[in-house]
Amino acid sequence: MDQLGLRVHGWDSVPLRSQSLYTLKSTYGTTSITQLQWIHDLSDFTRAGYLQLTIIIASFLVIVRYFLHRPYSKVSGPESNVHAVPWPFELLSQLLRASSLAFMLVAAVQGEGRWIDATALAYAFILGVLRLAYDLEWRHVALHHTNFILAGTLLILSLGELLPYIDTDHDEGMSPMMIGSVSTLAAAVFVALVTRREWIPPSLDLDISEKIPTREPSPEETCSWLEYYVTYEWLTPLMFKGLRRQVTYEELPRLPWYDEPFFLLSKVQEARRKGKSTLWTLIYFLPQEITTMGCWIALSFIFEMVAPYAMYELLRYLSDPEGSQFRPWVWLVLLFIGPLSRSVCFQQYVFTSTRLSVRVRAALTQELYYKALGSIELDDEVFAEIAATDKEKEKSKQATTSTGRLANLMGADIDTIAKGRDIVLVVCGVASGSIVALVGLYKLLDWTALVGIVVMLALAPFPVLIARRMVGIQREMKRIQDSRISVISEYLASIRAIKYFSWEEAIIKRVNEIRLGEQKKIWGLNILYITLNQLTEAIPNLSLVLIFTLQVLVRKEPLTAEVAFTAITLVRTLRRNLSMASNMSRSFTAAGVSVKRLDRYNNSTTPLQSHPVGQLQISNATFRRHKRALFALKDVSIQFVEGGLNVITGQSGSGKTTLLMSILGETLLEDGTITCPEDIAYASQSPWLQNETIRDNILFNSPFEQARYDRVINACGLPIDFDEFPERDGTEVGENGASLSGGQKSRVALARALYSKASVILLDDVFSALDSKTSALLWEEAFCGDLLKGRTVVLVTQLPWIAPQADLTVTLENGTVKEVQQNLGVVRKSVTLNKTLADEGNLDETVEAAAAHTAESNGTTLVASANGSSNVSSNGDIRSAEDKRRDEVTQEALKTGPTARLQFFQYMRLFGNPFYAMLALAMSILSTASFVGTGLWIAVWVDAYGKDDAYDIGFYLGIYAAWSIADVIFSGLTYIAYENGGWYAARSLHTTFIKAVLSVPLSWYKATPIGRVVNRFSRDMDSIDNQLAGMLRLGVEMLTRLAFQIVAVGSVLPIFMLPAAACCAAGIVVGELYMRTAVTAKRLVSSSQSPLFAHFADTLAGLPIIRARANMAQTFGIQLADKLRVYERSIEAQFNCNRWVALKVDMMTTLVTVAAGGIAVSKAGLVAAGVVGFSLSNATTLSQLILMLVRAGNELEIEMQSFHRVREYASVEPEEKPEEFKKITQYSDNPESAVPENWPSTGEVEFRNVTIKYDLDGPEILKDINLKFSAGERVAVVGRTGSGKSTLVLSLLRFTHVVSGQILFDGVDITMLPRRKLREALTIIPQEAVLFNGDVRSNLDPTGNIPTETLEKALRYCSGIASFQYHQNEGQAQNGNGQVSGANDTYTDEAPSDIGITLSTPVKPKGENFSHGQRQVLSLCRALVRGSKLMLLDEATASMDYETDQGIQEVLRKELNEHGRDRTLVTIAHRLKTIIDYDRVVVMSAGSVLEAGSPKELYDAKGQFYDMMKHSGEFEDLERFLNDKA
């Protein structure tokens, strides 16, 4: 029943005996003088003066050494920050020292004192005066020496003068002068203990010092020694604030300088150089903390023995008051000092260990972050090895993303390593405590104890074997957890695509399959854990029964109160120690697994290539993404034109992006040379934006320059977009730029590159997401003017009219340079814009709606200024990063809301059914009853001896054995009840959670960062999986045990109820003070973790862009440190609150123990010895019980926060409720709601006076739209960026609100249909093709419902498209054009012997082993296999080369013709050449239809479409096609 780990440290205590009880009894009278002789010998020795002389000489020598070695040239720190001793305390200290010295001198003159004592006090007094006469550092040193001498002298005087008074025969009195000297000396020591400490700014390395935001001390650095080590009173102001209201982040104690993230980073980096492996690194990193922890916990286990020894001696005194040589108050004093000393030492151990935990987390997180920043991204196979298991099949099925795995290393693994800190407790504390207990048991019970010890040792290997098995399961569980978090991260990042295709059910099914595997491992771990606990509990119980049997049956010794209760205490201590070790073995084994995972990662990374600095040029170079990559750029030689425009072209998959990545050093250089400048600006093909404001994204941590900024945003056409945002460039872009359209994201990313002062700019297909008019504007402003003058630009593009205007054009094919054309000195011409037709005010109001909502919810709107940017402070900051970070943490903490005190009932309802929850509670009560009953039966047995009524030994022994067995059985059943219920609750919650977050509307993700959701899937679900049920069981057990023990003691000693009631009342008050603050602190901790996850994921997503810029990685490291500072400050406050309450409760309950002892003394001879022993043994554990109840209640409330946070997201409002729609085939009186069985039979679409809003209370996005697309038509929707094209398409998928009018699809109003039914009936090919980790089959059909023949047919259809070939032989397949290349141009796992893609071709996360073009073709295949009557293309071919684009259009044309032209195709396009042969064109502007008709009709009308043709750069080709067609 006692397997409570660290939290129940000190249930029972152990008296230390030096000889057997009966020897003591028989020789007590004759040996009393011998027993007490040591007291007088020790007193005489301290009076001899040797100790006083020793401390004086030692202090003097240390001071001399200090002056000899002091660096006098050292510059003192700024004195303005110094915190000196307050003058009232300084003056009082001097007076008390002088008084003590005066009294001692008078006593020495009178012959009642000793001159050596006067000398020591005089030395301390002189030091105290001299410390005021020199500099700051000397004051600090001298104060420590003064206090050391005073404390040492007080201890020596106490031993010499006061110790003899414990002897009842000692009746000598102390002189008044000695009493005065000792009293004033004690007062001086007490004043020294309560005086606030001096604080001097630390001397740190300059680079670290500059990064620390403040040099002011934290409260723990200036509080008194008594507050620091004993009372923790420096936290009391925080507690009272927490009682009145919720504490905010700013009100938490300041972080001490020695916990600053950069200081910890420098220490761990130095330790890594010494230690290499993670384990040795940690030992070198925190040697002082580890040593201190060992000393504190060893002392704690030793002091734990004092109280039971005092209780034992008190029982002896009660049995024979006349024969005692010790005064009884000695044992009452020890009953007070022992537990209090144990508590102080134990809480200091926990204080140090939690601080070590925080430092390990902060240091290793930063180390891992910098490692990731400085390394080429690891290939999947390497990560698979990091999480290695022998099950290769499972490994391939459950591959994971690098972001998810690194996030798991940062979150779960570093956290697990920090939790392994209590190995120090087991090695130093448990070991020493167990040795003392074993020796004491032998001294008490002679050889019978040896038999019990041998039995325990013989059975000890069984728990070891179980613990070893737990390691394997823990490793497998970690791997599956990696997989689950990675899969969820991947799916949530692509939630838009999942919604498009209505794949929610298929995704939920896959996640649940992974989760089921994880839960099987968790249950296996739980079973082993329960078995381990019950074994560690049953083994000592079995030994105790055996020992008592041998004692009474073989040795024929009576079982007296002293022997029985001491033996039980010793064995319970052993049981607790074994239980503690086994409980903690789970965290040790998990920490060992995590240490190995970190080591494998550190050993597997490849450092980033650092090219020689120089002009950008490549000579005979061969590049490969990593060692296992099949695709390579071979023999590349390019002399880029410095200060000119260099264009890279080529088919999709030819290696264009790989070339840019090679320039950035993101690939392996296998041969040749490359030189480039140190600072490069890079805009990737898929825009990467931070979850910051638009302005922050453009500045990218560069200084704000108004003129330069205005010029860049004008060149990128952003002022028009800003006009529609309430906060203009202060608008938050959201996660992955969710608040912006594709074109806006691309232009913001481009603006970031242009605003930089890098001499080289790499642009990867930045025109692909832009319409022709925006492209023309961008070309004119950015490329034709002098904005890029003197800067080398490398541009990857498919636009045919740009290459002839470039200084250098490089054509790639299959990883080699096919052609290089130089055109030095070419004059770049802008495309003339027809200003009258320029569509100025037609920005997509999607963004306006989102921005308006954001501004409304924040309650702030920035004033727009005429220059197109926000009216903000002159330095360009909209609000400081610190303010934003604190606000984010505080707001999420407040949003979490208060947790109801009895909310655990709602948790227990998930156990399966209410009866199961009641069964669990009943098992707790039975388990507690059996535990208390065991002790009570021993009391009955002992008293039977006293009454000469214990002849039937078998009866008493049998009942005792029955109680012991019942204790083990009920304890095990209690564990099973709670762990099984918790397992069911976790399964139910996770299933509901994943279903809920996939069922919410997309707008929910605009306000909710994905990092926050992933945090709840990882840390919070981990807490529910592994902690919550155990905390609930512990809380219930503590409550029932406290009630049982108070009732049990009160029934035999009714007067004891008074101090017990007072103690409980005080405990409840202190506990309430603590709980309110601690729960708020926990919320702040949980909220501060989300920004860490988000920053980590954000950085990993944009690694190439960050690393390309000079010193940008260091800037991001500083931002991580800022977020870590918030986390450290929050979690240290939380941990310190625990210390505050622990000492308060321990002090109160120690007084209760003394009161119980006093009651026992007053009842001497009136109450049976067994009853007194039972009462005292229970009274001494009350402090631990009350403390554990407060702690368990708090921990439960804290862990319930995880339940609350998960349930909060699990109960979010879904996109639509199932009950809103009747079954599709159900009869209805309303003809419009009756949907035909074969719907949809055609692809006809009609808009009737449709007005669209994104939010019901937001602005109108589309206004009064009237359109009709006939079945079989190919319709193009065109217009400038933000004109409402995408909104028109999203309306067909019901991602918007139709506020008036109707949208009919095959004659049925789409608002009458469930969204899932509608989205399954049509198909969209989005602008960004989204592929998931798995294989081609799972990407084409995640549901698994489509026949293989259909999938293979779709692949064959697409095999004619450039760079994409289908190969039917699945055994020999790879992707693309025989090499593996991609947007990030990575590679397959297969070793190919032929060309082609099959259904089994592996797909890596995000489709990284396919080029951008190949991903789009797979996206087309995905659309073809669905066989939808309505197909939507959202700029799907914008970034394709012309050949691939034509291939895709040809496949679509063939598909439409093959199916009787009953399929309708609606295409949003920027490239007019793509849609010039379409049946109809709709031109959108400002949310309205500007014109509609066939391309020829609109050309002849000379309107907006004609204007777009003029500025496309391909006017002659388009005009010729229309004339030829006519």
Tab-separated table of N, CA and C in Angstrom, residues 1081-1186:
chain	number	residue	atom	x	y	z
A	1081	ALA	N	-0.052	28.788	-11.339
A	1081	ALA	CA	1.324	28.633	-11.829
A	1081	ALA	C	1.412	27.488	-12.832
A	1082	LYS	N	0.706	26.395	-12.558
A	1082	LYS	CA	0.710	25.261	-13.483
A	1082	LYS	C	0.103	25.654	-14.816
A	1083	ARG	N	-0.959	26.444	-14.772
A	1083	ARG	CA	-1.560	26.896	-16.033
A	1083	ARG	C	-0.562	27.734	-16.830
A	1084	LEU	N	0.152	28.606	-16.121
A	1084	LEU	CA	1.160	29.423	-16.809
A	1084	LEU	C	2.262	28.542	-17.394
A	1085	VAL	N	2.632	27.485	-16.667
A	1085	VAL	CA	3.649	26.554	-17.179
A	1085	VAL	C	3.146	25.876	-18.455
A	1086	SER	N	1.920	25.348	-18.395
A	1086	SER	CA	1.357	24.665	-19.570
A	1086	SER	C	1.260	25.613	-20.746
A	1087	SER	N	0.858	26.862	-20.475
A	1087	SER	CA	0.704	27.829	-21.560
A	1087	SER	C	2.047	28.263	-22.110
A	1088	SER	N	3.084	28.262	-21.270
A	1088	SER	CA	4.403	28.694	-21.751
A	1088	SER	C	5.086	27.622	-22.585
A	1089	GLN	N	4.561	26.396	-22.542
A	1089	GLN	CA	5.168	25.327	-23.338
A	1089	GLN	C	4.744	25.409	-24.805
A	1090	SER	N	3.516	25.865	-25.059
A	1090	SER	CA	3.021	25.932	-26.436
A	1090	SER	C	3.886	26.827	-27.324
A	1091	PRO	N	4.246	28.061	-26.862
A	1091	PRO	CA	5.142	28.872	-27.704
A	1091	PRO	C	6.473	28.196	-27.992
A	1092	LEU	N	6.966	27.394	-27.046
A	1092	LEU	CA	8.218	26.668	-27.294
A	1092	LEU	C	8.050	25.682	-28.437
A	1093	PHE	N	6.970	24.891	-28.379
A	1093	PHE	CA	6.690	23.934	-29.450
A	1093	PHE	C	6.522	24.665	-30.782
A	1094	ALA	N	5.748	25.754	-30.744
A	1094	ALA	CA	5.462	26.485	-31.983
A	1094	ALA	C	6.745	27.070	-32.578
A	1095	HIS	N	7.612	27.625	-31.724
A	1095	HIS	CA	8.868	28.208	-32.212
A	1095	HIS	C	9.762	27.125	-32.797
A	1096	PHE	N	9.806	25.980	-32.148
A	1096	PHE	CA	10.622	24.869	-32.631
A	1096	PHE	C	10.119	24.410	-33.999
A	1097	ALA	N	8.800	24.190	-34.099
A	1097	ALA	CA	8.217	23.732	-35.368
A	1097	ALA	C	8.376	24.795	-36.449
A	1098	ASP	N	8.183	26.065	-36.067
A	1098	ASP	CA	8.324	27.181	-36.994
A	1098	ASP	C	9.732	27.219	-37.581
A	1099	THR	N	10.712	27.053	-36.705
A	1099	THR	CA	12.112	27.090	-37.137
A	1099	THR	C	12.423	25.932	-38.073
A	1100	LEU	N	11.981	24.735	-37.709
A	1100	LEU	CA	12.272	23.561	-38.534
A	1100	LEU	C	11.662	23.701	-39.926
A	1101	ALA	N	10.469	24.321	-39.996
A	1101	ALA	CA	9.817	24.487	-41.294
A	1101	ALA	C	10.579	25.463	-42.186
A	1102	GLY	N	11.262	26.442	-41.577
A	1102	GLY	CA	11.955	27.456	-42.379
A	1102	GLY	C	13.461	27.411	-42.266
A	1103	LEU	N	14.011	26.229	-41.969
A	1103	LEU	CA	15.457	26.124	-41.749
A	1103	LEU	C	16.311	26.705	-42.885
A	1104	PRO	N	16.036	26.348	-44.149
A	1104	PRO	CA	16.899	26.886	-45.217
A	1104	PRO	C	16.867	28.413	-45.277
A	1105	ILE	N	15.701	29.013	-45.054
A	1105	ILE	CA	15.574	30.464	-45.137
A	1105	ILE	C	16.317	31.124	-43.985
A	1106	ILE	N	16.192	30.531	-42.795
A	1106	ILE	CA	16.863	31.097	-41.614
A	1106	ILE	C	18.367	30.988	-41.743
A	1107	ARG	N	18.840	29.804	-42.142
A	1107	ARG	CA	20.285	29.572	-42.179
A	1107	ARG	C	20.962	30.335	-43.309
A	1108	ALA	N	20.187	30.691	-44.337
A	1108	ALA	CA	20.783	31.408	-45.467
A	1108	ALA	C	21.261	32.795	-45.053
A	1109	ARG	N	20.544	33.434	-44.125
A	1109	ARG	CA	20.891	34.784	-43.686
A	1109	ARG	C	22.016	34.741	-42.663
A	1110	ALA	N	22.931	35.671	-42.757
A	1110	ALA	CA	24.043	35.732	-41.818
A	1110	ALA	C	23.522	36.073	-40.423
A	1111	ASN	N	23.960	35.286	-39.437
A	1111	ASN	CA	23.634	35.500	-38.014
A	1111	ASN	C	22.147	35.354	-37.685
A	1112	MET	N	21.332	34.907	-38.631
A	1112	MET	CA	19.902	34.785	-38.337
A	1112	MET	C	19.633	33.614	-37.386
A	1113	ALA	N	20.453	32.554	-37.502
A	1113	ALA	CA	20.272	31.411	-36.600
A	1113	ALA	C	20.465	31.843	-35.148
A	1114	GLN	N	21.464	32.721	-34.910
A	1114	GLN	CA	21.680	33.218	-33.548
A	1114	GLN	C	20.502	34.043	-33.070
A	1115	THR	N	19.913	34.810	-33.979
A	1115	THR	CA	18.737	35.621	-33.612
A	1115	THR	C	17.585	34.722	-33.189
A	1116	PHE	N	17.378	33.649	-33.928
A	1116	PHE	CA	16.309	32.714	-33.565
A	1116	PHE	C	16.635	32.007	-32.253
A	1117	GLY	N	17.915	31.785	-32.008
A	1117	GLY	CA	18.315	31.223	-30.717
A	1117	GLY	C	17.980	32.153	-29.562
A	1118	ILE	N	18.151	33.449	-29.791
A	1118	ILE	CA	17.795	34.441	-28.765
A	1118	ILE	C	16.291	34.424	-28.518
A	1119	GLN	N	15.509	34.284	-29.597
A	1119	GLN	CA	14.056	34.221	-29.433
A	1119	GLN	C	13.643	32.974	-28.647
A	1120	LEU	N	14.335	31.854	-28.899
A	1120	LEU	CA	14.048	30.638	-28.122
A	1120	LEU	C	14.369	30.883	-26.650
A	1121	ALA	N	15.491	31.549	-26.391
A	1121	ALA	CA	15.869	31.839	-25.002
A	1121	ALA	C	14.810	32.704	-24.322
A	1122	ASP	N	14.245	33.657	-25.048
A	1122	ASP	CA	13.180	34.495	-24.483
A	1122	ASP	C	11.986	33.639	-24.055
A	1123	LYS	N	11.620	32.695	-24.903
A	1123	LYS	CA	10.480	31.829	-24.582
A	1123	LYS	C	10.832	30.870	-23.443
A	1124	LEU	N	12.076	30.402	-23.423
A	1124	LEU	CA	12.514	29.531	-22.331
A	1124	LEU	C	12.525	30.285	-21.001
A	1125	ARG	N	12.881	31.572	-21.062
A	1125	ARG	CA	12.907	32.390	-19.851
A	1125	ARG	C	11.515	32.435	-19.217
A	1126	VAL	N	10.496	32.572	-20.056
A	1126	VAL	CA	9.111	32.585	-19.565
A	1126	VAL	C	8.767	31.230	-18.940
A	1127	TYR	N	9.155	30.165	-19.629
A	1127	TYR	CA	8.859	28.810	-19.133
A	1127	TYR	C	9.574	28.550	-17.809
A	1128	GLU	N	10.863	28.902	-17.739
A	1128	GLU	CA	11.630	28.660	-16.516
A	1128	GLU	C	11.045	29.431	-15.341
A	1129	ARG	N	10.716	30.677	-15.595
A	1129	ARG	CA	10.180	31.509	-14.511
A	1129	ARG	C	8.867	30.930	-13.972
A	1130	SER	N	8.047	30.413	-14.879
A	1130	SER	CA	6.758	29.844	-14.468
A	1130	SER	C	6.941	28.542	-13.708
A	1131	ILE	N	7.769	27.652	-14.245
A	1131	ILE	CA	7.880	26.322	-13.630
A	1131	ILE	C	8.664	26.378	-12.321
A	1132	GLU	N	9.623	27.291	-12.203
A	1132	GLU	CA	10.337	27.422	-10.931
A	1132	GLU	C	9.391	27.935	-9.846
A	1133	ALA	N	8.509	28.856	-10.216
A	1133	ALA	CA	7.518	29.342	-9.249
A	1133	ALA	C	6.608	28.197	-8.807
A	1134	GLN	N	6.217	27.366	-9.754
A	1134	GLN	CA	5.348	26.231	-9.420
A	1134	GLN	C	6.051	25.273	-8.454
A	1135	PHE	N	7.294	24.925	-8.763
A	1135	PHE	CA	8.037	23.998	-7.903
A	1135	PHE	C	8.257	24.604	-6.503
A	1136	ASN	N	8.603	25.887	-6.462
A	1136	ASN	CA	8.896	26.523	-5.179
A	1136	ASN	C	7.650	26.620	-4.302
A	1137	CYS	N	6.485	26.771	-4.905
A	1137	CYS	CA	5.237	26.774	-4.134
A	1137	CYS	C	5.075	25.447	-3.387
A	1138	ASN	N	5.492	24.356	-4.010
A	1138	ASN	CA	5.416	23.049	-3.354
A	1138	ASN	C	6.287	23.005	-2.102
A	1139	ARG	N	7.472	23.614	-2.181
A	1139	ARG	CA	8.350	23.649	-1.009
A	1139	ARG	C	7.730	24.489	0.100
A	1140	TRP	N	7.129	25.586	-0.260
A	1140	TRP	CA	6.513	26.487	0.726
A	1140	TRP	C	5.471	25.746	1.550
A	1141	VAL	N	4.571	25.034	0.878
A	1141	VAL	CA	3.488	24.366	1.607
A	1141	VAL	C	4.021	23.176	2.396
A	1142	ALA	N	5.014	22.481	1.876
A	1142	ALA	CA	5.536	21.284	2.551
A	1142	ALA	C	6.105	21.641	3.916
A	1143	LEU	N	6.920	22.706	3.967
A	1143	LEU	CA	7.513	23.089	5.252
A	1143	LEU	C	6.461	23.580	6.231
A	1144	LYS	N	5.466	24.312	5.733
A	1144	LYS	CA	4.413	24.822	6.625
A	1144	LYS	C	3.656	23.657	7.270
A	1145	VAL	N	3.262	22.690	6.457
A	1145	VAL	CA	2.505	21.551	6.986
A	1145	VAL	C	3.378	20.722	7.924
A	1146	ASP	N	4.636	20.528	7.555
A	1146	ASP	CA	5.533	19.743	8.411
A	1146	ASP	C	5.715	20.398	9.775
A	1147	MET	N	5.862	21.721	9.805
A	1147	MET	CA	6.036	22.409	11.091
A	1147	MET	C	4.812	22.215	11.993
A	1148	MET	N	3.633	22.349	11.383
A	1148	MET	CA	2.408	22.212	12.185
A	1148	MET	C	2.228	20.787	12.695
A	1149	THR	N	2.407	19.831	11.814
A	1149	THR	CA	2.136	18.447	12.212
A	1149	THR	C	3.223	17.889	13.130
A	1150	THR	N	4.417	18.486	13.071
A	1150	THR	CA	5.442	18.084	14.037
A	1150	THR	C	5.004	18.467	15.450
A	1151	LEU	N	4.373	19.623	15.577
A	1151	LEU	CA	3.835	20.029	16.881
A	1151	LEU	C	2.759	19.053	17.357
A	1152	VAL	N	1.961	18.521	16.419
A	1152	VAL	CA	0.945	17.532	16.778
A	1152	VAL	C	1.607	16.266	17.324
A	1153	THR	N	2.704	15.869	16.706
A	1153	THR	CA	3.424	14.681	17.178
A	1153	THR	C	3.931	14.900	18.595
A	1154	VAL	N	4.477	16.109	18.843
A	1154	VAL	CA	4.948	16.427	20.198
A	1154	VAL	C	3.773	16.396	21.175
A	1155	ALA	N	2.617	16.937	20.733
A	1155	ALA	CA	1.431	16.921	21.589
A	1155	ALA	C	1.014	15.493	21.902
A	1156	ALA	N	1.092	14.613	20.898
A	1156	ALA	CA	0.743	13.204	21.122
A	1156	ALA	C	1.692	12.578	22.134
A	1157	GLY	N	2.989	12.932	22.026
A	1157	GLY	CA	3.962	12.421	23.005
A	1157	GLY	C	3.664	12.944	24.394
A	1158	GLY	N	3.307	14.237	24.474
A	1158	GLY	CA	2.960	14.818	25.773
A	1158	GLY	C	1.753	14.139	26.388
A	1159	ILE	N	0.762	13.844	25.560
A	1159	ILE	CA	-0.436	13.138	26.029
A	1159	ILE	C	-0.045	11.761	26.558
A	1160	ALA	N	0.838	11.090	25.817
A	1160	ALA	CA	1.277	9.748	26.240
A	1160	ALA	C	1.992	9.819	27.581
A	1161	VAL	N	2.830	10.846	27.783
A	1161	VAL	CA	3.537	10.992	29.063
A	1161	VAL	C	2.542	11.222	30.193
A	1162	SER	N	1.541	12.058	29.911
A	1162	SER	CA	0.543	12.358	30.950
A	1162	SER	C	-0.302	11.139	31.295
A	1163	LYS	N	-0.407	10.190	30.356
A	1163	LYS	CA	-1.224	8.990	30.577
A	1163	LYS	C	-0.369	7.792	31.021
A	1164	ALA	N	0.863	8.063	31.425
A	1164	ALA	CA	1.782	6.976	31.787
A	1164	ALA	C	1.148	6.066	32.836
A	1165	GLY	N	1.116	4.765	32.517
A	1165	GLY	CA	0.569	3.773	33.433
A	1165	GLY	C	-0.927	3.590	33.331
A	1166	LEU	N	-1.635	4.484	32.620
A	1166	LEU	CA	-3.089	4.399	32.528
A	1166	LEU	C	-3.560	3.713	31.251
A	1167	VAL	N	-2.710	3.763	30.198
A	1167	VAL	CA	-3.079	3.197	28.896
A	1167	VAL	C	-2.095	2.095	28.550
A	1168	ALA	N	-2.619	1.028	27.945
A	1168	ALA	CA	-1.765	-0.118	27.594
A	1168	ALA	C	-0.668	0.303	26.631
A	1169	ALA	N	0.492	-0.342	26.763
A	1169	ALA	CA	1.655	0.020	25.943
A	1169	ALA	C	1.380	-0.165	24.457
A	1170	GLY	N	0.662	-1.231	24.104
A	1170	GLY	CA	0.358	-1.482	22.697
A	1170	GLY	C	-0.470	-0.372	22.089
A	1171	VAL	N	-1.456	0.109	22.854
A	1171	VAL	CA	-2.315	1.187	22.357
A	1171	VAL	C	-1.516	2.474	22.198
A	1172	VAL	N	-0.651	2.777	23.188
A	1172	VAL	CA	0.195	3.977	23.091
A	1172	VAL	C	1.112	3.869	21.879
A	1173	GLY	N	1.709	2.691	21.671
A	1173	GLY	CA	2.587	2.505	20.504
A	1173	GLY	C	1.839	2.688	19.203
A	1174	PHE	N	0.647	2.108	19.138
A	1174	PHE	CA	-0.183	2.264	17.933
A	1174	PHE	C	-0.517	3.739	17.691
A	1175	SER	N	-0.888	4.450	18.764
A	1175	SER	CA	-1.253	5.857	18.637
A	1175	SER	C	-0.065	6.702	18.198
A	1176	LEU	N	1.070	6.501	18.850
A	1176	LEU	CA	2.245	7.308	18.504
A	1176	LEU	C	2.732	7.021	17.082
A	1177	SER	N	2.724	5.743	16.699
A	1177	SER	CA	3.199	5.403	15.347
A	1177	SER	C	2.305	6.037	14.287
A	1178	ASN	N	1.000	6.128	14.587
A	1178	ASN	CA	0.090	6.778	13.638
A	1178	ASN	C	0.218	8.299	13.696
A	1179	ALA	N	0.445	8.830	14.900
A	1179	ALA	CA	0.580	10.281	15.039
A	1179	ALA	C	1.801	10.794	14.293
A	1180	THR	N	2.883	10.035	14.347
A	1180	THR	CA	4.106	10.495	13.669
A	1180	THR	C	3.960	10.513	12.158
A	1181	THR	N	3.002	9.785	11.631
A	1181	THR	CA	2.811	9.803	10.168
A	1181	THR	C	1.762	10.814	9.724
A	1182	LEU	N	1.105	11.480	10.693
A	1182	LEU	CA	0.057	12.436	10.314
A	1182	LEU	C	0.610	13.578	9.471
A	1183	SER	N	1.813	14.037	9.796
A	1183	SER	CA	2.389	15.154	9.027
A	1183	SER	C	2.529	14.761	7.565
A	1184	GLN	N	3.032	13.554	7.337
A	1184	GLN	CA	3.177	13.100	5.960
A	1184	GLN	C	1.817	12.925	5.294
A	1185	LEU	N	0.848	12.444	6.073
A	1185	LEU	CA	-0.478	12.231	5.497
A	1185	LEU	C	-1.115	13.542	5.058
A	1186	ILE	N	-1.083	14.538	5.958
A	1186	ILE	CA	-1.715	15.820	5.626
A	1186	ILE	C	-0.974	16.472	4.470
